[in-house]
Every structure is written in C-alpha cells, then in structure tokens.
XYZ file of C-alpha atoms in Angstrom:
647
model
C 0.009 -0.057 -0.322
C 1.655 3.339 -1.041
C 1.721 6.230 0.846
C -1.394 8.655 1.010
C -0.891 12.383 0.394
C -2.560 15.681 1.764
C -3.220 17.806 -1.268
C -0.468 20.246 0.070
C 2.055 17.395 0.191
C 2.590 16.232 3.363
C 2.389 12.347 3.455
C 0.500 9.722 5.593
C 2.436 6.970 6.631
C 1.238 3.731 4.931
C -0.161 1.630 8.263
C 2.549 -0.831 9.954
C 1.325 -4.086 12.200
C 1.426 -3.621 15.657
C 3.836 -6.151 16.306
C 6.470 -4.474 13.958
C 5.893 -1.127 15.669
C 6.542 -2.804 19.164
C 9.474 -4.417 17.843
C 11.187 -0.870 16.312
C 10.083 1.088 20.053
C 11.938 -2.068 21.980
C 14.802 -1.724 19.903
C 15.209 1.667 20.275
C 14.450 1.871 23.860
C 16.556 -1.176 24.896
C 19.308 -1.576 22.035
C 19.952 1.824 20.399
C 23.761 1.091 19.732
C 22.470 -2.367 18.053
C 24.947 -4.623 19.519
C 23.958 -7.405 17.323
C 24.980 -5.647 14.140
C 27.848 -7.689 14.365
C 26.944 -10.793 14.256
C 24.856 -10.311 10.721
C 25.866 -12.638 8.125
C 28.677 -14.286 10.302
C 29.365 -17.909 10.466
C 28.322 -19.705 13.343
C 32.297 -20.486 14.616
C 32.482 -16.578 14.034
C 29.175 -15.881 16.114
C 30.708 -17.445 19.031
C 34.355 -15.594 18.814
C 32.164 -12.365 18.417
C 29.976 -13.279 21.804
C 33.400 -14.307 23.984
C 34.883 -10.774 22.981
C 31.858 -9.214 23.331
C 31.341 -10.334 27.288
C 35.327 -10.861 27.530
C 36.896 -8.050 25.757
C 40.403 -9.324 27.041
C 39.763 -11.973 24.376
C 39.594 -9.215 21.770
C 42.840 -7.054 22.771
C 44.758 -9.762 24.586
C 45.941 -11.327 21.256
C 47.295 -7.971 20.117
C 48.975 -7.148 22.805
C 52.741 -6.367 22.570
C 55.991 -6.000 24.860
C 55.409 -2.205 24.531
C 51.813 -2.249 25.716
C 53.199 -4.565 28.934
C 55.999 -1.509 29.820
C 53.377 0.874 30.214
C 50.803 -0.722 32.144
C 53.529 -2.380 34.041
C 54.340 1.228 35.628
C 50.912 2.328 35.315
C 50.117 -0.753 37.372
C 52.922 -0.106 40.252
C 51.920 3.460 40.570
C 48.335 2.989 40.965
C 49.050 -0.008 43.657
C 50.813 2.801 45.597
C 47.627 4.838 46.046
C 45.416 1.596 46.084
C 46.856 0.182 49.142
C 46.555 3.167 51.434
C 43.518 4.200 50.164
C 42.117 0.715 50.291
C 42.693 0.645 54.005
C 41.386 4.230 54.793
C 38.164 3.473 52.776
C 37.608 0.118 54.732
C 37.916 2.347 57.600
C 35.088 4.820 56.656
C 32.992 2.026 55.698
C 33.326 0.842 59.557
C 34.944 -2.431 57.951
C 38.352 -4.405 59.227
C 41.135 -2.656 57.186
C 42.306 -5.776 55.685
C 38.747 -5.654 53.516
C 40.268 -2.590 51.585
C 43.355 -4.453 50.191
C 41.021 -7.255 49.450
C 38.686 -5.538 47.465
C 41.654 -4.197 45.678
C 42.847 -7.929 44.380
C 40.037 -9.952 43.093
C 37.571 -6.888 41.369
C 40.237 -5.597 39.553
C 41.002 -9.000 38.024
C 37.413 -9.671 37.127
C 37.449 -5.825 35.456
C 40.723 -6.385 33.595
C 39.006 -9.518 31.611
C 35.302 -7.968 31.211
C 35.639 -4.083 31.165
C 35.721 -1.781 28.146
C 37.794 1.077 29.262
C 41.128 1.071 29.149
C 41.859 3.797 31.771
C 39.212 2.893 34.511
C 41.372 1.723 37.535
C 39.161 -0.300 40.053
C 38.805 -0.279 43.720
C 36.832 1.072 46.773
C 35.595 4.530 46.568
C 34.776 6.973 49.422
C 30.934 7.785 49.183
C 30.383 4.182 48.332
C 31.872 3.371 51.499
C 30.224 5.906 53.496
C 26.807 5.012 52.054
C 27.285 1.823 53.489
C 28.191 2.820 56.682
C 25.496 5.278 56.924
C 22.827 3.038 55.380
C 24.133 -0.659 57.347
C 24.982 1.353 60.783
C 21.051 2.176 61.028
C 20.367 -1.714 61.475
C 23.881 -2.942 63.033
C 25.927 -1.658 65.381
C 29.400 -2.273 63.850
C 31.049 -2.075 67.175
C 28.628 -4.487 69.378
C 28.020 -6.641 66.259
C 31.070 -6.564 64.098
C 30.613 -10.268 62.656
C 26.768 -9.090 61.446
C 28.017 -5.722 60.167
C 30.448 -7.463 58.328
C 28.170 -10.065 56.997
C 25.757 -7.490 56.162
C 28.565 -5.722 54.111
C 29.207 -8.496 51.976
C 25.303 -9.259 51.459
C 24.764 -5.600 50.113
C 27.710 -5.896 47.692
C 26.331 -8.988 46.390
C 23.103 -7.459 45.742
C 24.414 -4.239 44.681
C 26.442 -6.566 41.860
C 23.689 -8.804 41.025
C 21.589 -4.872 40.539
C 24.248 -3.637 38.358
C 24.576 -6.761 35.966
C 20.992 -6.834 35.593
C 21.067 -3.740 34.587
C 23.344 -4.281 31.741
C 22.375 -7.387 30.759
C 18.229 -6.110 30.255
C 19.829 -2.743 28.825
C 18.443 -0.694 31.696
C 21.243 1.600 32.127
C 18.840 4.555 31.288
C 17.900 4.532 34.683
C 20.943 5.604 35.776
C 20.940 8.543 33.502
C 18.168 10.188 36.255
C 21.282 11.240 37.872
C 21.906 14.685 36.402
C 25.527 16.217 36.177
C 24.071 18.551 38.351
C 22.615 16.452 40.912
C 25.502 14.525 41.140
C 27.845 17.479 41.282
C 26.026 18.154 44.673
C 25.717 15.072 45.857
C 29.452 13.998 45.865
C 30.111 17.387 47.089
C 27.975 16.988 50.031
C 29.162 13.630 50.299
C 32.959 14.571 50.197
C 32.030 17.459 53.110
C 30.593 15.044 55.254
C 33.335 12.202 54.964
C 35.749 14.937 56.117
C 33.589 15.927 59.202
C 33.950 12.264 59.763
C 37.576 12.073 59.787
C 37.789 14.753 62.907
C 37.188 12.049 65.235
C 41.082 10.549 63.928
C 42.757 13.754 63.713
C 41.501 15.167 67.373
C 41.853 11.871 68.599
C 38.652 11.163 70.043
C 37.436 7.911 71.559
C 33.663 7.942 71.057
C 32.341 9.741 68.128
C 28.558 10.083 66.757
C 27.362 7.536 64.333
C 25.095 10.121 62.541
C 26.635 11.983 59.402
C 25.035 15.396 59.368
C 27.109 18.730 59.989
C 24.685 19.386 63.057
C 25.677 16.091 64.763
C 29.387 16.026 64.268
C 29.893 19.404 65.089
C 27.906 18.761 68.525
C 29.942 15.407 68.922
C 33.419 17.322 68.198
C 32.893 20.687 70.315
C 30.907 18.451 73.350
C 34.471 16.690 73.674
C 37.080 19.874 73.831
C 38.687 18.417 76.930
C 39.490 14.933 75.151
C 41.238 16.365 71.973
C 44.804 15.316 71.550
C 46.971 18.105 70.384
C 49.737 15.567 69.131
C 47.004 13.669 66.953
C 45.507 17.326 65.618
C 49.514 18.465 64.238
C 50.144 15.198 63.122
C 46.900 15.151 60.881
C 47.413 18.766 59.666
C 50.987 18.448 58.700
C 49.842 15.368 56.554
C 47.154 16.783 54.911
C 48.927 19.745 54.262
C 51.858 17.640 52.328
C 49.191 15.927 50.291
C 47.423 18.778 49.250
C 51.041 20.266 48.351
C 51.644 16.965 46.140
C 48.571 17.272 44.172
C 48.996 21.004 43.414
C 52.551 20.348 42.417
C 51.593 17.495 40.050
C 48.673 19.758 38.838
C 51.295 22.338 37.723
C 53.490 19.721 36.237
C 51.406 17.335 34.773
C 54.689 15.483 33.775
C 55.218 14.917 37.549
C 51.955 13.398 38.329
C 53.866 10.492 39.970
C 54.584 12.699 43.153
C 51.258 12.865 44.024
C 50.464 9.537 43.310
C 52.882 8.497 45.599
C 52.220 10.619 48.422
C 49.477 8.457 49.974
C 52.074 5.522 50.331
C 54.650 8.164 51.347
C 52.704 9.295 54.002
C 51.742 6.062 55.189
C 55.720 5.241 55.645
C 56.485 8.551 57.253
C 53.800 8.110 59.857
C 54.632 4.238 60.506
C 58.373 5.193 61.200
C 57.293 8.130 63.149
C 55.087 6.199 65.366
C 57.366 3.552 65.496
C 60.301 5.442 66.421
C 58.501 7.902 69.242
C 55.779 5.392 70.210
C 53.165 7.649 69.753
C 50.631 5.351 70.182
C 51.278 5.808 73.767
C 50.514 9.537 73.421
C 47.302 9.526 72.220
C 47.885 8.576 68.478
C 45.792 5.428 67.597
C 47.111 3.196 64.625
C 46.044 0.070 62.928
C 46.972 -2.524 65.076
C 47.259 -5.898 63.279
C 46.687 -6.613 59.758
C 46.050 -10.370 58.861
C 48.502 -11.966 56.079
C 47.282 -13.943 53.550
C 44.964 -13.697 50.468
C 41.357 -13.450 50.384
C 39.054 -15.946 52.221
C 35.821 -17.241 50.841
C 32.718 -15.515 52.223
C 30.137 -17.058 49.923
C 28.755 -18.442 53.168
C 28.461 -15.368 55.151
C 25.707 -13.822 52.995
C 22.753 -13.119 55.006
C 19.161 -14.074 53.223
C 16.941 -13.885 55.938
C 14.656 -11.108 57.411
C 14.985 -8.399 58.363
C 18.389 -8.049 57.628
C 18.309 -9.078 54.071
C 15.427 -6.038 52.997
C 18.265 -3.900 54.530
C 20.954 -5.272 52.612
C 18.809 -5.289 49.243
C 18.090 -1.357 49.774
C 21.743 -0.454 50.659
C 22.791 -2.789 47.355
C 20.976 -1.155 44.935
C 21.617 2.362 46.216
C 25.512 1.969 46.433
C 25.240 0.024 43.404
C 23.516 3.021 41.605
C 25.836 5.205 43.148
C 29.058 3.322 41.881
C 27.654 2.866 38.524
C 27.096 6.790 37.990
C 30.610 7.342 38.838
C 32.776 4.342 37.163
C 30.657 4.808 33.717
C 30.950 8.659 34.029
C 34.811 8.169 34.731
C 35.441 5.673 32.119
C 33.673 7.666 29.686
C 35.782 11.006 30.194
C 38.688 8.846 29.842
C 37.742 7.407 26.803
C 36.839 10.572 25.424
C 40.353 11.977 25.841
C 41.524 8.764 24.074
C 38.997 8.944 21.078
C 37.758 5.458 21.379
C 33.954 4.084 22.704
C 33.013 2.117 25.721
C 30.014 0.214 25.690
C 27.738 1.220 29.055
C 25.660 -1.834 29.228
C 29.072 -3.966 29.245
C 30.534 -1.887 31.653
C 27.414 -2.552 33.787
C 27.688 -6.179 33.443
C 31.792 -5.974 34.087
C 31.144 -4.008 37.478
C 28.113 -6.120 38.723
C 29.777 -9.270 38.165
C 33.499 -7.958 39.933
C 31.456 -6.877 42.819
C 29.371 -10.592 42.841
C 32.573 -12.201 42.821
C 33.896 -9.861 45.596
C 31.013 -10.615 47.575
C 32.175 -14.370 47.798
C 35.794 -13.310 48.445
C 35.387 -10.986 51.187
C 35.760 -7.676 49.475
C 33.053 -4.787 49.608
C 31.801 -2.734 47.024
C 34.129 -1.402 44.126
C 34.017 0.670 41.027
C 36.098 3.165 39.519
C 37.411 6.196 41.394
C 38.152 9.146 39.473
C 41.228 9.571 41.574
C 42.894 6.165 41.134
C 41.927 6.221 37.050
C 43.483 9.849 36.539
C 46.977 8.311 37.805
C 46.446 5.329 35.877
C 45.779 7.763 32.789
C 48.707 10.273 33.524
C 50.907 7.208 34.366
C 50.365 6.203 30.673
C 48.401 2.866 30.425
C 47.679 1.559 27.684
C 45.111 -1.237 28.288
C 43.234 -2.622 31.110
C 46.063 -5.144 32.144
C 47.323 -2.309 34.361
C 44.779 -3.605 37.053
C 46.075 -6.961 36.614
C 49.708 -5.620 37.612
C 47.996 -3.599 40.999
C 46.071 -7.037 41.730
C 49.456 -8.475 41.703
C 51.203 -5.942 44.286
C 48.217 -5.745 46.014
C 48.368 -9.581 46.301
C 52.097 -9.851 47.644
C 51.492 -7.026 49.860
C 49.004 -9.081 51.171
C 51.165 -12.051 51.151
C 54.380 -10.552 52.788
C 54.040 -6.923 53.405
C 50.999 -6.490 56.082
C 52.932 -6.446 59.434
C 54.427 -3.496 57.823
C 51.394 -1.474 58.263
C 50.884 -2.238 61.986
C 52.306 1.335 63.090
C 50.478 3.221 60.463
C 48.596 6.037 62.498
C 44.520 6.321 61.755
C 45.050 10.146 61.348
C 47.420 9.588 58.584
C 44.240 7.538 56.738
C 42.034 10.286 57.880
C 44.653 12.611 56.447
C 44.547 10.451 52.848
C 40.302 10.455 52.832
C 40.273 14.384 53.440
C 42.982 15.174 50.577
C 41.191 13.118 48.159
C 37.763 14.426 49.382
C 38.666 17.795 48.986
C 39.091 17.324 45.097
C 35.674 15.986 44.855
C 34.147 19.674 46.100
C 34.029 21.128 42.968
C 32.941 24.698 43.657
C 33.963 25.454 40.265
C 31.152 23.254 38.390
C 28.783 24.868 41.267
C 29.612 28.378 39.782
C 29.450 27.235 35.853
C 25.541 25.711 36.820
C 24.652 28.875 38.523
C 25.936 30.800 35.482
C 24.515 28.484 32.577
C 21.289 27.151 34.656
C 19.608 28.498 37.937
C 17.296 25.376 37.855
C 20.292 23.256 37.662
C 22.068 25.157 40.457
C 19.053 24.317 42.496
C 19.216 20.439 42.016
C 23.162 20.912 42.741
C 22.633 23.236 45.894
C 19.673 21.005 47.121
C 21.362 17.763 47.026
C 24.693 19.188 49.045
C 22.121 20.503 51.512
C 20.085 17.107 51.907
C 23.480 15.243 52.503
C 25.356 17.843 54.654
C 22.514 18.700 56.731
C 20.204 15.465 56.665
C 22.267 12.405 55.265
C 23.473 10.495 52.113
C 20.166 8.746 51.624
C 18.331 11.962 52.123
C 20.724 13.845 49.798
C 20.289 11.131 47.170
C 16.572 11.206 47.169
C 16.694 14.982 46.784
C 18.625 15.076 44.220
C 16.839 12.005 42.143
C 13.451 13.846 42.761
C 14.091 17.340 41.674
C 15.849 15.881 38.789
C 12.893 13.822 37.832
C 10.478 16.401 38.604
C 12.389 18.731 36.323
C 11.926 16.228 33.510
C 8.273 16.326 34.808
C 8.018 19.972 34.199
C 9.603 19.657 30.667
C 6.756 17.080 29.707
C 3.790 18.671 31.444
C 4.952 22.319 30.467
C 6.339 22.203 26.930
C 7.080 25.455 25.298
C 4.791 27.270 22.799
C 6.422 30.456 20.380
C 4.705 32.817 18.822
C 6.634 32.566 15.139
C 7.052 35.980 12.809
C 8.590 36.491 9.498
C 12.183 37.491 9.403
C 12.363 40.096 6.804
C 13.456 39.641 3.120
C 13.384 35.833 3.780
C 11.120 32.750 4.161
C 12.039 31.857 7.570
C 9.930 32.229 10.348
C 11.356 32.200 14.316
C 10.632 33.021 17.659
C 9.436 36.549 17.921
C 10.882 36.544 21.271
C 14.373 35.654 19.834
C 14.501 37.627 16.944
C 12.876 40.748 17.532
C 12.940 42.037 14.042
C 10.823 38.690 13.178
C 7.393 40.340 11.771
C 3.811 38.835 12.940
C 1.720 38.683 9.467
C -1.731 40.028 9.353
C -4.827 38.028 9.926
C -2.315 35.021 11.242
C -1.262 33.749 14.700
C 1.493 31.122 14.216
C 2.423 29.308 17.142
C 5.423 26.716 17.421
C 4.351 23.503 19.848
C 8.226 22.482 20.916
C 7.405 18.753 22.149
C 5.587 15.748 21.958
C 1.685 16.037 22.842
C 0.897 13.519 25.417
C -1.859 13.215 28.446
C 0.158 15.048 30.500
C 0.636 18.156 28.727
C -2.540 18.278 26.701
C -4.735 20.214 29.263
C -1.827 22.773 29.463
C -1.741 23.328 25.266
C -5.373 23.657 25.120
C -5.422 26.556 27.927
C -1.985 27.807 26.411
C -2.778 28.376 22.944
C -6.740 29.632 23.775
C -4.306 32.523 25.985
C -2.456 32.861 23.037
C -5.245 33.677 20.857
C -6.513 36.070 23.575
C -3.421 37.923 23.686
C -3.249 37.676 19.833
C -6.894 39.346 19.405
C -6.187 42.119 22.296
C -2.799 42.872 20.553
C -4.539 43.306 16.827
C -7.395 45.320 18.860
C -4.907 47.780 20.338
C -2.907 48.300 17.196
C -6.492 48.612 14.777
C -5.093 46.167 12.355
C -7.174 43.614 10.887
C -8.745 41.277 12.357
C -7.428 37.622 13.380
C -8.674 34.752 10.811
C -6.153 32.182 11.059
C -4.580 30.181 13.651
C -1.443 28.304 12.267
C 0.265 25.303 14.297
C 3.677 24.493 13.441
C 4.352 21.088 14.483
C 7.767 20.395 13.261
C 8.739 19.670 17.184
C 5.976 17.498 18.019
C 7.608 13.484 17.481
C 4.485 12.221 18.719
C 0.940 12.046 20.062
C -1.522 10.051 22.075
C -5.138 9.991 22.294
C -5.300 12.949 24.916
C -3.147 14.848 22.331
C -5.699 14.467 19.424
C -8.937 15.376 21.577
C -6.812 18.234 22.547
C -6.779 19.259 18.821
C -10.547 18.356 18.376
C -11.120 20.914 21.346
C -8.871 23.573 19.936
C -10.741 23.060 16.522
C -14.004 23.943 17.950
C -12.456 26.526 19.842
C -11.294 28.244 17.090
C -14.499 27.619 14.882
C -16.327 29.131 17.565
C -14.327 32.788 17.275
C -14.551 32.394 13.622
C -11.130 31.337 12.826
C -9.565 28.550 10.877
C -7.027 26.326 12.466
C -4.211 25.292 10.230
C -1.675 22.484 10.826
C 2.110 22.325 9.495
C 4.595 19.398 8.822
C 2.943 17.058 11.334
C 5.529 13.933 12.043
C 4.709 10.838 10.481
C 3.333 9.261 13.725
C 1.558 12.147 14.449
C -0.052 12.242 10.625
C -0.754 8.396 10.742
C -2.773 9.216 14.065
C -4.925 12.098 13.270
C -5.450 9.912 9.803
C -6.915 7.234 11.747
C -8.580 9.234 14.306
C -10.534 10.795 11.104
C -9.157 14.247 12.480
C -7.455 15.045 8.833
C -11.261 14.611 7.601
C -12.731 16.913 10.142
C -10.182 19.882 9.886
C -9.951 19.496 6.170
C -6.879 18.011 4.329
C -6.215 21.262 2.485
C -5.585 22.989 5.791
C -2.488 20.630 6.350
C 0.660 22.048 4.980
C 4.363 21.317 4.573
C 6.163 24.643 5.797
C 5.238 27.672 7.440
C 5.993 29.440 4.462
C 3.321 27.541 2.315
C 0.482 27.992 5.215
C 1.400 31.630 4.957
C 1.129 31.870 1.205
C -2.105 30.134 0.950
C -4.052 31.800 3.875
C -2.861 34.978 2.349
C -4.276 34.370 -0.838
C -7.471 33.315 1.006
C -7.363 36.485 2.777
C -7.440 38.539 -0.014
C -9.559 35.996 -2.572
C -12.344 34.927 -0.644
C -14.882 36.021 2.538
C -12.560 36.905 5.510
C -14.492 34.377 7.608
C -12.458 31.113 6.042
C -15.410 28.882 7.422
C -17.923 30.401 4.764
C -15.869 29.098 1.903
C -15.969 25.329 2.941
C -18.713 24.355 0.760
C -17.117 26.000 -2.398
C -14.839 23.379 -3.666
C -12.125 23.898 -1.317
C -8.504 24.930 -1.634
C -8.611 22.586 -4.709
C -10.397 25.249 -6.545
C -7.615 27.940 -5.895
C-alpha cells in the first residue's frame, strides 16, 4: 500500500503492523547501539568468537598485546598500587569495616574487571562515597562495634545485591535508569558526601575515642565540640601536617603534569613516614591511634557469610541498590571521560555487566563494593596505561602486599589514613562546577545545591533522594509544560522564527503562527489547550489595540511534535471547536509521521479538511494570504465552495 498524501504534500505513512511497531520501539529503547549488528551474516564459529569478545573484551585486545604495552601497563599498575593500598585501607575504615578488606577489594575485583571491562583507563577499587553510604545505611540496622560479625556479613550481602543489580541493568539494557542522576545532582551529591566524609575524619584527627554515628553536620559538630577536653594536640598536629603535605604534592603535580607520580606516591609516602614516626617515638602511647595487626594472606571465601533472611536481607537489598547506582554512575562517568580523551568508545551496558560481576565475585571473596574511582583512574591515565592490564599489575602488587607486607602497616596511624581521605575528598568538592551551573542554568544549580544541603544537613540517603526527585521533577515539568512560541517572518526571507528571540521578526496580519516544541501526551494536553487559547486571546487583544485587521487563521507549526496520544488528539478536537466558535480557521504545519498516522486514523484530518495541512510555515502563510485576499474574511464560509483545490 503506497503512501497517501494530503493535497499540500504532507504524506500519511502507510499503516504498520502493531508487532512491527512494538519491535522497533523496544529496539530503540533497549538497543540504541544495535549490539547485534556485528553478528549479521557471520558463520556460527565466528559468532561464538564475537560473543566471547563482547562479554570478555580481553579476548579481543589480548591477542594484539605487545611488549610496549606491557611496559606502559606495568609502570601504570605499580603507580596506582601505591595509591590503592593506602586508599583501600582508609576507605575500609570509612565503611566501618576491617582495614584488610580494603586490600582484599583491590585484589579480586580488578582482575575480574580487566577481563570484562571495556575501558582502558578505569582503575578499579573501593570509593569513599560508596563506603560512606554503606556505613550510613547498614549502621542504622546494626552497630558495627557491638556486633562486628553481623555488620561484616551484611556488608558482603549488600555488595552481592549491588552486583546483581548492576549486572541486571546491563543484561536487560536498562542503563538509562542511571541517567536520572543528572550531572548537576551528581556534583551536589558528591560535594555533600565529600564534606560529610571530611567531617567524619575529625574523630581520628582530634584523637577522639567516642564519636557520633550520624553523618549530618549538626550531629558531627555537636559531637566534636562537646568533647573539647579530650582533643589530642599530637594527633591534630600530625593530621594537619599530612593533609598539608598531600595537598601540596597534588598542587605540584597539577602544575607539572609530567610529575603526576609525585601526587600518586604521596599517600604511600605518608603511610611510611607516619608509621616510622610512630614506631620510633612510640606515639601510640601518647594518644595517636594506630591500625594494629593486619592479617596476612589472600582473600578468604565469604560466600557462606551472605545473609538471606529477614529482617537483614531487606536492609542489604536496599543498601545494595543505592550503593550500586552510585558506583555505576561514578564508574561509567569516569570511564567515558577518559575514553573521550583517547578517542575510543566504551559500552555502558558492558561496563554495568563488568562492574556487577566483579562485585558479585567480590562478595564471595571477602570484598566490599568496588568501582572505578576518579582519583585512581586519573593516576592510571597519567601514568600512560595502554590497556586494562594495568589493573592486573595493580592486583598482583596488592597480592604481594597481602602475602608479605601487611605486618609493616601495624604502626600506621589512623590520623594518616584520615589525612589521605580528607585530601582525596577535597578534590570532589567541585565548587567551580557549581559556579558554572549558576551561570548557565539556575535550575540545575538548585538541583546541585539541594542535593548538597540534603547530604550535609540530613543524610547521604536524603541527599540522594532529593537529587533524584528534583531531577525527575524537572523532566516532568519539561513534559507537562512544553514551550510554545509565537513565530514571525524574518524580513526578506522565508524563515519564521520566535518573535521573542528575533525582535525583527514580523507578525503576519490576520494570522497567529504558533510553534509547539514537544510531543503531545496526556500530561500536557490540557496545558497546551489552555496555552493556545491564551495565545489567541493575547493576539486578539494586540490586534484590537493596534487597530489592525482581525485575526482569521491560527497556524500550528508541529515540526517538533514527534508523537501524540489520544489525549493529544482530543485536545486538537477541542482547539478546533474553540477556534471555530471564534470564526477562525485552524491550520497545521508539518506534522511528523506518527502524528499524521494517528490524526488520519482518528479522522481528524477529515474534520479539519486535509487542505488545511501544509508542509512548511511559508506555504501555509502564502495559502492563507491568498485566501484572505481572494475569499470572504471568514474562511468557514468558504467550506462548501470546492475547497482549496479550486484555488
């Protein structure tokens, strides 16, 4: 069946079978990148190889691996290991978990990611925000001091559910869910979480024994200043000195990017210097708290420690989903950023499967939540990594540490770990991005600052909910309150543009030209009916005030209307009746294929008259001008005269 066409050139698409349309819609929703394209017209054996390369990218780049790549990856791997070891211990402490878990989580997950990840630059490990979220959410259910075993098992279970959730998003192509965390909300959330993390470190920096379990600013400040008599100046001086040292090295590396290794080595250097200082001065006897004994050996199995009984499983599921989303948002954003620098593409869904799988396996091997933190990945990138093999080198370095070097961390002061956390977190408070949001988009700034305030004065969960809620609200506002514009003619051209944006655009006598800038659904149909009516009222008032010819035509430019539902069609029927009661004629311009198809099926084109549907605004204006100067002023009086075909 060929395309039908209105007399003025707007085609009515041929009808499509429902299943074909549904299949197309599902494909565009879940498979926009068309991952199955590479399997077309391939032999069965080749399809097996391609499938293996898809799920295990190491099978693709591994055979092409060279000695030059190995040299670069070894240097990068050793460099990020020097950062991963102290950071891992620090972040495990932040999660209220045994410090050794930070090392465990920097051994197994990087190996899994190296096989399954599509990013060459992502360096895998624990992250501060995920650690804080886990501590905050699990801490409400179980006290890690009174019941450390249950708390530990819950952490493994939450990591397992985080991994299942992440991998499921990738397998079912649901990655667009993560997109509800807008850039503005992530900036505010990360900044708030970093502020809270820094405040939490006051416990170790001031040498306090007791401290609040709440993360909000008021609770922390109350806890700090109610114990001024217990502040230890030795610990405070030590902490401030190491924070200053770490910030200076970072500043130095930023000024001279080739010396990136100075900043990368600074955390491990701090651990070594702090441990030596405590060992030779016996500072642990003067209020400086130390890590103590770290167990030697590789990751023990923890698959039997997972908890699948109420009421704890509900807490683990909720915690896992939330920390899983945050970990995905950070890992994918970091991976895409560095991929852009090197001009290669990473598959978001494959990344979700890889990150999810490494967390599932990690939960079986005494690891907690891991992803690709920015600081570690930036060091990996600057160190010149070529492939994900740098993660393997890092994992080997951590393995050797677990086997032989853990006793060396016995005298590491907790205040040094706090200094490492504070210096890393200060980099996440991106005030420049917030200022940029204020300059560009005030609503985005509102999202950002609301998320920040929610985290700092409420909790991490409250901040996250606020960030997502305001972002979703903005989407709903865009859908429910689409923009409409009055168009005018740019002098000496056939172009019609928004009269507010182009002050020189001229109104066309006797015509109101409106542009609708969004699909029309049940959420915005009533608003559009009222807004179009108000535009007509305002135009008639303007004409009356200026003494011009009366309004005769309402032209709707529907170029930007990609789709319409039955509520939208009902809205057009009501608008048609409204304009007819005023003696006006409704004219449509360039409806899209879906819109034309539905208007045709609803018989609306027959009601309005197909001669009142035009391909461009210029054609519609020319036709209406011709009618104004040829026929009677009221176009409705001409309906029986053979129509536009007689003109």
